[in-house]
Tab-separated table of C-alpha atoms in Angstrom:
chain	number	residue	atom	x	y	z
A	1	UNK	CA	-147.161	28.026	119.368
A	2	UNK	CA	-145.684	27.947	122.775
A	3	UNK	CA	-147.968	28.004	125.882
A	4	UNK	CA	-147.354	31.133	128.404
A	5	UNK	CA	-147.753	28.771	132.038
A	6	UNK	CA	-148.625	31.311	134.835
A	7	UNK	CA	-144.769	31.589	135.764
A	8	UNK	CA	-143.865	33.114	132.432
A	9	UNK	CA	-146.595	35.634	132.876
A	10	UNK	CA	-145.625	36.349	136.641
A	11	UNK	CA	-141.875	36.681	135.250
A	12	UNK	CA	-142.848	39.148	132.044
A	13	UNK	CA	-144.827	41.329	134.368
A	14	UNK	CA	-141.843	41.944	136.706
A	15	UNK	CA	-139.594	42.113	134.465
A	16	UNK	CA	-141.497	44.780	132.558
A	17	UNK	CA	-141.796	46.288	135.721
A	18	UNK	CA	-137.996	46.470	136.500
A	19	UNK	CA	-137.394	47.784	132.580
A	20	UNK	CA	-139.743	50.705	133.306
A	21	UNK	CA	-138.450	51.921	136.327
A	22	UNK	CA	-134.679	51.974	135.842
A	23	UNK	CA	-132.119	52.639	133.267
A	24	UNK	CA	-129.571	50.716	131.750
A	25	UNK	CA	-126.867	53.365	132.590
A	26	UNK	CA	-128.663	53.211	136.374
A	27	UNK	CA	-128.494	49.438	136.402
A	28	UNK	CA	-124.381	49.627	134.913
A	29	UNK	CA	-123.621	52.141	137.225
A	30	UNK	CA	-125.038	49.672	140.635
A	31	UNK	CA	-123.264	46.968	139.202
A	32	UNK	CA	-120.051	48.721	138.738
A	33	UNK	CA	-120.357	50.195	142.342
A	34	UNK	CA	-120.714	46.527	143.198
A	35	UNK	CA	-117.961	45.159	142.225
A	36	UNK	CA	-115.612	47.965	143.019
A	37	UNK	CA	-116.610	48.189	146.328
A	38	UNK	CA	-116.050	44.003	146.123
A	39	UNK	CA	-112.547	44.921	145.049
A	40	UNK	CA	-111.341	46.939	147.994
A	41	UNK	CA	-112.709	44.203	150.635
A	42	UNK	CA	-109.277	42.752	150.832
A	43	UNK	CA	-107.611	46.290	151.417
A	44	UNK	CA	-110.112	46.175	154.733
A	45	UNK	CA	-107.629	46.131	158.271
A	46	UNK	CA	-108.228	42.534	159.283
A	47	UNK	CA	-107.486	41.422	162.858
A	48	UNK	CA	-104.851	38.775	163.285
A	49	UNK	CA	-104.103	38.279	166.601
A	50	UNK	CA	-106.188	35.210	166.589
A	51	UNK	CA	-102.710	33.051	164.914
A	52	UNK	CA	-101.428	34.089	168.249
A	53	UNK	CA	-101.488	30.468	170.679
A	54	UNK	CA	-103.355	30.911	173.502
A	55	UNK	CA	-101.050	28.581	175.387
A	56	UNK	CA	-97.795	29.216	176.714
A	57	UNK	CA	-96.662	31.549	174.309
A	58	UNK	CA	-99.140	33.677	173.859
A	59	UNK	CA	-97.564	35.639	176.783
A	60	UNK	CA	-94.596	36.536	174.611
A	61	UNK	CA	-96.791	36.943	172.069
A	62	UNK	CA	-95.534	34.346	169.673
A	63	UNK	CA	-97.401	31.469	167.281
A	64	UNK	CA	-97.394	28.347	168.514
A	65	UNK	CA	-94.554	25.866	168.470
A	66	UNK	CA	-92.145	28.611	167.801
A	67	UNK	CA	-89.564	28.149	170.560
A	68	UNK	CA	-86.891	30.990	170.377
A	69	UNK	CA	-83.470	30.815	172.010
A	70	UNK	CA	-80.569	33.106	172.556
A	71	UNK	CA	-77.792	31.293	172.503
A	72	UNK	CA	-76.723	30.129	168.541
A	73	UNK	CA	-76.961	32.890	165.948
A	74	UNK	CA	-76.884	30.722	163.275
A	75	UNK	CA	-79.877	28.911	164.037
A	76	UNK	CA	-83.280	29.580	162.786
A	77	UNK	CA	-84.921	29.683	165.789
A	78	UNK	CA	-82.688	32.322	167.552
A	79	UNK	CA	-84.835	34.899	168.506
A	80	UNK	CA	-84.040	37.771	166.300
A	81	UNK	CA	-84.718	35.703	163.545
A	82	UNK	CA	-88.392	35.217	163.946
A	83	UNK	CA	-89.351	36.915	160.900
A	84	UNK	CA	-86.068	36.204	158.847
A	85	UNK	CA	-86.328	34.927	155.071
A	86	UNK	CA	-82.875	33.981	153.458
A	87	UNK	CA	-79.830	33.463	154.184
A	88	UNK	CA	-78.407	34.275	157.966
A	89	UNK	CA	-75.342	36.617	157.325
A	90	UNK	CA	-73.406	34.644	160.530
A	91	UNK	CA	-72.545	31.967	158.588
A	92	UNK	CA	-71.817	33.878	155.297
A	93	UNK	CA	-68.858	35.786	157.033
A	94	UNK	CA	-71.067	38.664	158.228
A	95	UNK	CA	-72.537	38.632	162.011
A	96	UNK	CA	-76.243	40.110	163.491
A	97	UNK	CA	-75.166	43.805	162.601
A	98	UNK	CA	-72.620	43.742	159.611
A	99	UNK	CA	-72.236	42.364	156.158
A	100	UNK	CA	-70.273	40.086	154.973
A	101	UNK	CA	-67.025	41.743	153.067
A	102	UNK	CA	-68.004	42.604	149.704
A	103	UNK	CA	-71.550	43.171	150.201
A	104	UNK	CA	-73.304	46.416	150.508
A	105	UNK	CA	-76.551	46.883	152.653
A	106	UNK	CA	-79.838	47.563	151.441
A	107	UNK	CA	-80.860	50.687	151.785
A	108	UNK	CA	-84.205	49.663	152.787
A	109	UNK	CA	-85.582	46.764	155.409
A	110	UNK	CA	-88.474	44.895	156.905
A	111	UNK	CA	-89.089	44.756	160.486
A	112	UNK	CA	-91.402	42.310	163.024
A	113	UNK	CA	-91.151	42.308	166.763
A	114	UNK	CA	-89.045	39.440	168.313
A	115	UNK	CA	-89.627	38.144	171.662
A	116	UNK	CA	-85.791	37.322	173.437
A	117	UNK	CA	-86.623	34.773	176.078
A	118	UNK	CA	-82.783	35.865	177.828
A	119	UNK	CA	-84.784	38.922	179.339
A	120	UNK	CA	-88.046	38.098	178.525
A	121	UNK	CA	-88.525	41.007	176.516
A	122	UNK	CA	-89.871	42.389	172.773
A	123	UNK	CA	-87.589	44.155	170.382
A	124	UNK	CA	-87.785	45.271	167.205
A	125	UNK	CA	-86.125	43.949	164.305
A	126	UNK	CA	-85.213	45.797	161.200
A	127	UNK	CA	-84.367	42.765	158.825
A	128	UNK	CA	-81.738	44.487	155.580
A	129	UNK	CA	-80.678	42.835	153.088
A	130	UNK	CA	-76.612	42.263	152.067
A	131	UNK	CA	-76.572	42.891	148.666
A	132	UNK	CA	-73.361	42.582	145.528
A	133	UNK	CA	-72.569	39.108	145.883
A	134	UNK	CA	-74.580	35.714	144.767
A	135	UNK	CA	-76.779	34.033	147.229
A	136	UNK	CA	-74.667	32.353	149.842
A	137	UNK	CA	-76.551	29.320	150.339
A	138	UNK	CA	-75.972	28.349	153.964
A	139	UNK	CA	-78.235	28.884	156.867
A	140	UNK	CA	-81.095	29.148	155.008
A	141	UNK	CA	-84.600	30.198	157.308
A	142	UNK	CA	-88.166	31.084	156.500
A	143	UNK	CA	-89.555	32.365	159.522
A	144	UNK	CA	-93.054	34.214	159.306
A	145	UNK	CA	-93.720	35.924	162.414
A	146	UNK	CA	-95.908	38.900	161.967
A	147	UNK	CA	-95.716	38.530	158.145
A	148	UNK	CA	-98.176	40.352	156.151
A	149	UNK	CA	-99.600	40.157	152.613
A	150	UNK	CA	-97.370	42.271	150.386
A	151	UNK	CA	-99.165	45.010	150.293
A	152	UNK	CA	-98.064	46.060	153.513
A	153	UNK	CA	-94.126	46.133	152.521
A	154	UNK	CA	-92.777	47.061	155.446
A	155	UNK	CA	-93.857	43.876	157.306
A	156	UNK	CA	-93.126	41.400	154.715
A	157	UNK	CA	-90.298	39.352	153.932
A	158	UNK	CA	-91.011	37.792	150.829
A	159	UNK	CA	-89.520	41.109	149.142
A	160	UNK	CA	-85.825	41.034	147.998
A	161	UNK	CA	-85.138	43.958	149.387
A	162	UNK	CA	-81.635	45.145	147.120
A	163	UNK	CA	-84.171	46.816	144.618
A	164	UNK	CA	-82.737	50.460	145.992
A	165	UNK	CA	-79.109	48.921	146.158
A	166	UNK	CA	-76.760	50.361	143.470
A	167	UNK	CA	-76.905	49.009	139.649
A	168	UNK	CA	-73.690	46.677	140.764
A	169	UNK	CA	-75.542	45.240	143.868
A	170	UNK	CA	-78.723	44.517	142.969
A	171	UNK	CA	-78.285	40.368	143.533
A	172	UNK	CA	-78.990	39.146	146.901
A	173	UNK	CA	-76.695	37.851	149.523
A	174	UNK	CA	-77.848	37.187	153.068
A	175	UNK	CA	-79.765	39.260	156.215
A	176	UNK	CA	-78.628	40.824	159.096
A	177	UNK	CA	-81.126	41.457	162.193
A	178	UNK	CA	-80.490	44.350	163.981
A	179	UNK	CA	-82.175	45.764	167.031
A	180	UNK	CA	-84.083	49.282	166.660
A	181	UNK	CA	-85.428	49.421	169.588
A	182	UNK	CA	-88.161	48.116	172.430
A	183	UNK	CA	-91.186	46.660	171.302
C-alpha cells in the first residue's frame, strides 16, 4: 500500500476544500470568462507611435530611413506612395489620379497620411485599386506606412481591394494615389 507523505495530505485537504466550495458549472463558467476575455486582448487600441524615429524624421512624422521625394512618380519612394502595395499605375499607362485604359476603379480604397517634403506638409492618401485587366507587373512597391493589422481595413494595404468591382473586373491591375485632403 502506498504511503500518504505530509504533501499528499496537505494537497487532499485543499483540494477537498476547493470541491466543497464551488461548482463545476462555477469553475467552467471562470474559465470560459478567462479565455474570452484572453481573446479580445488583441482587439485592445494599442499605441504605435513608438515605430515613429525619433531622429530627423520624426518631425514629418515618418519611420526611419524612409526618405520621400517629389520629383519621380514612378518611384517607390515618391511621397504619395508611402503606404502603396502593388503596382504604380504611372508606369502601367495610368498616372497619380486615373487608370490605365481598360481598367475600372475600385469602388473602395485604403488611405495613410503622406508627408510631401516639396511643402513640407501631410496629406491624405486614398490608395484605389485599377481593376479588369491582369496584374501589370512593373513598378512594383510595398510601402507600409501607417499599416495596420487587417482588422482595421481601411488602413491596410494588404487587401485587394477589386472585391466590390463588377463580376468582369474583379482581377487586379495597379494603384493610383490620390490626394483627399490635409492631414
Amino acid at each position: 500500500m502506498l504511503e500518504n507523505t505530509k504533501f499528499d495530505q496537505i494537497l487532499e485537504k485543499l483540494s477537498r476544500t476547493v470541491a466543497g466550495r464551488t461548482s463545476r458549472r462555477g469553475f467552467i463558467g471562470r474559465v470560459g470568462t478567462v479565455l474570452a476575455g484572453a481573446a479580445l486582448v488583441p482587439l485592445l487600441p494599442v499605441d504605435r507611435r513608438g515605430r515613429v524615429s525619433r531622429g530627423a524624421h520624426a518631425a514629418a512624422g515618418t519611420r526611419e530611413g524612409w526618405k520621400p521625394q517629389d520629383t519621380d512618380v514612378t518611384q517607390c519612394d515618391y511621397w504619395r506612395h508611402c503606404s502603396i502595395d502593388g503596382n504604380i499605375c504611372d508606369c502601367c499607362g495610368g498616372s497619380l489620379t486615373n487608370c490605365p485604359p481598360g481598367t475600372r476603379l475600385s469602388p473602395s480604397s485604403w488611405i495613410a497620411s503622406c508627408f510631401n517634403p516639396g511643402d513640407n506638409q501631410s496629406y491624405l492618401i486614398a490608395y484605389r485599386d485599377c481593376c479588369g485587366k491582369n496584374v501589370c507587373g512593373r513598378c512594383g512597391c510595398l510601402n507600409t506606412e501607417g499599416e495596420l493589422p487587417v482588422y482595421r481595413p481601411e488602413f491596410a494595404n494588404d487587401i485587394i481591394w477589386c472585391f466590390g468591382a463588377e463580376d468582369d473586373a474583379m482581377t487586379y491591375h495597379c494603384t493610383i494615389s490620390p490626394i483627399v485632403g490635409k492631414a
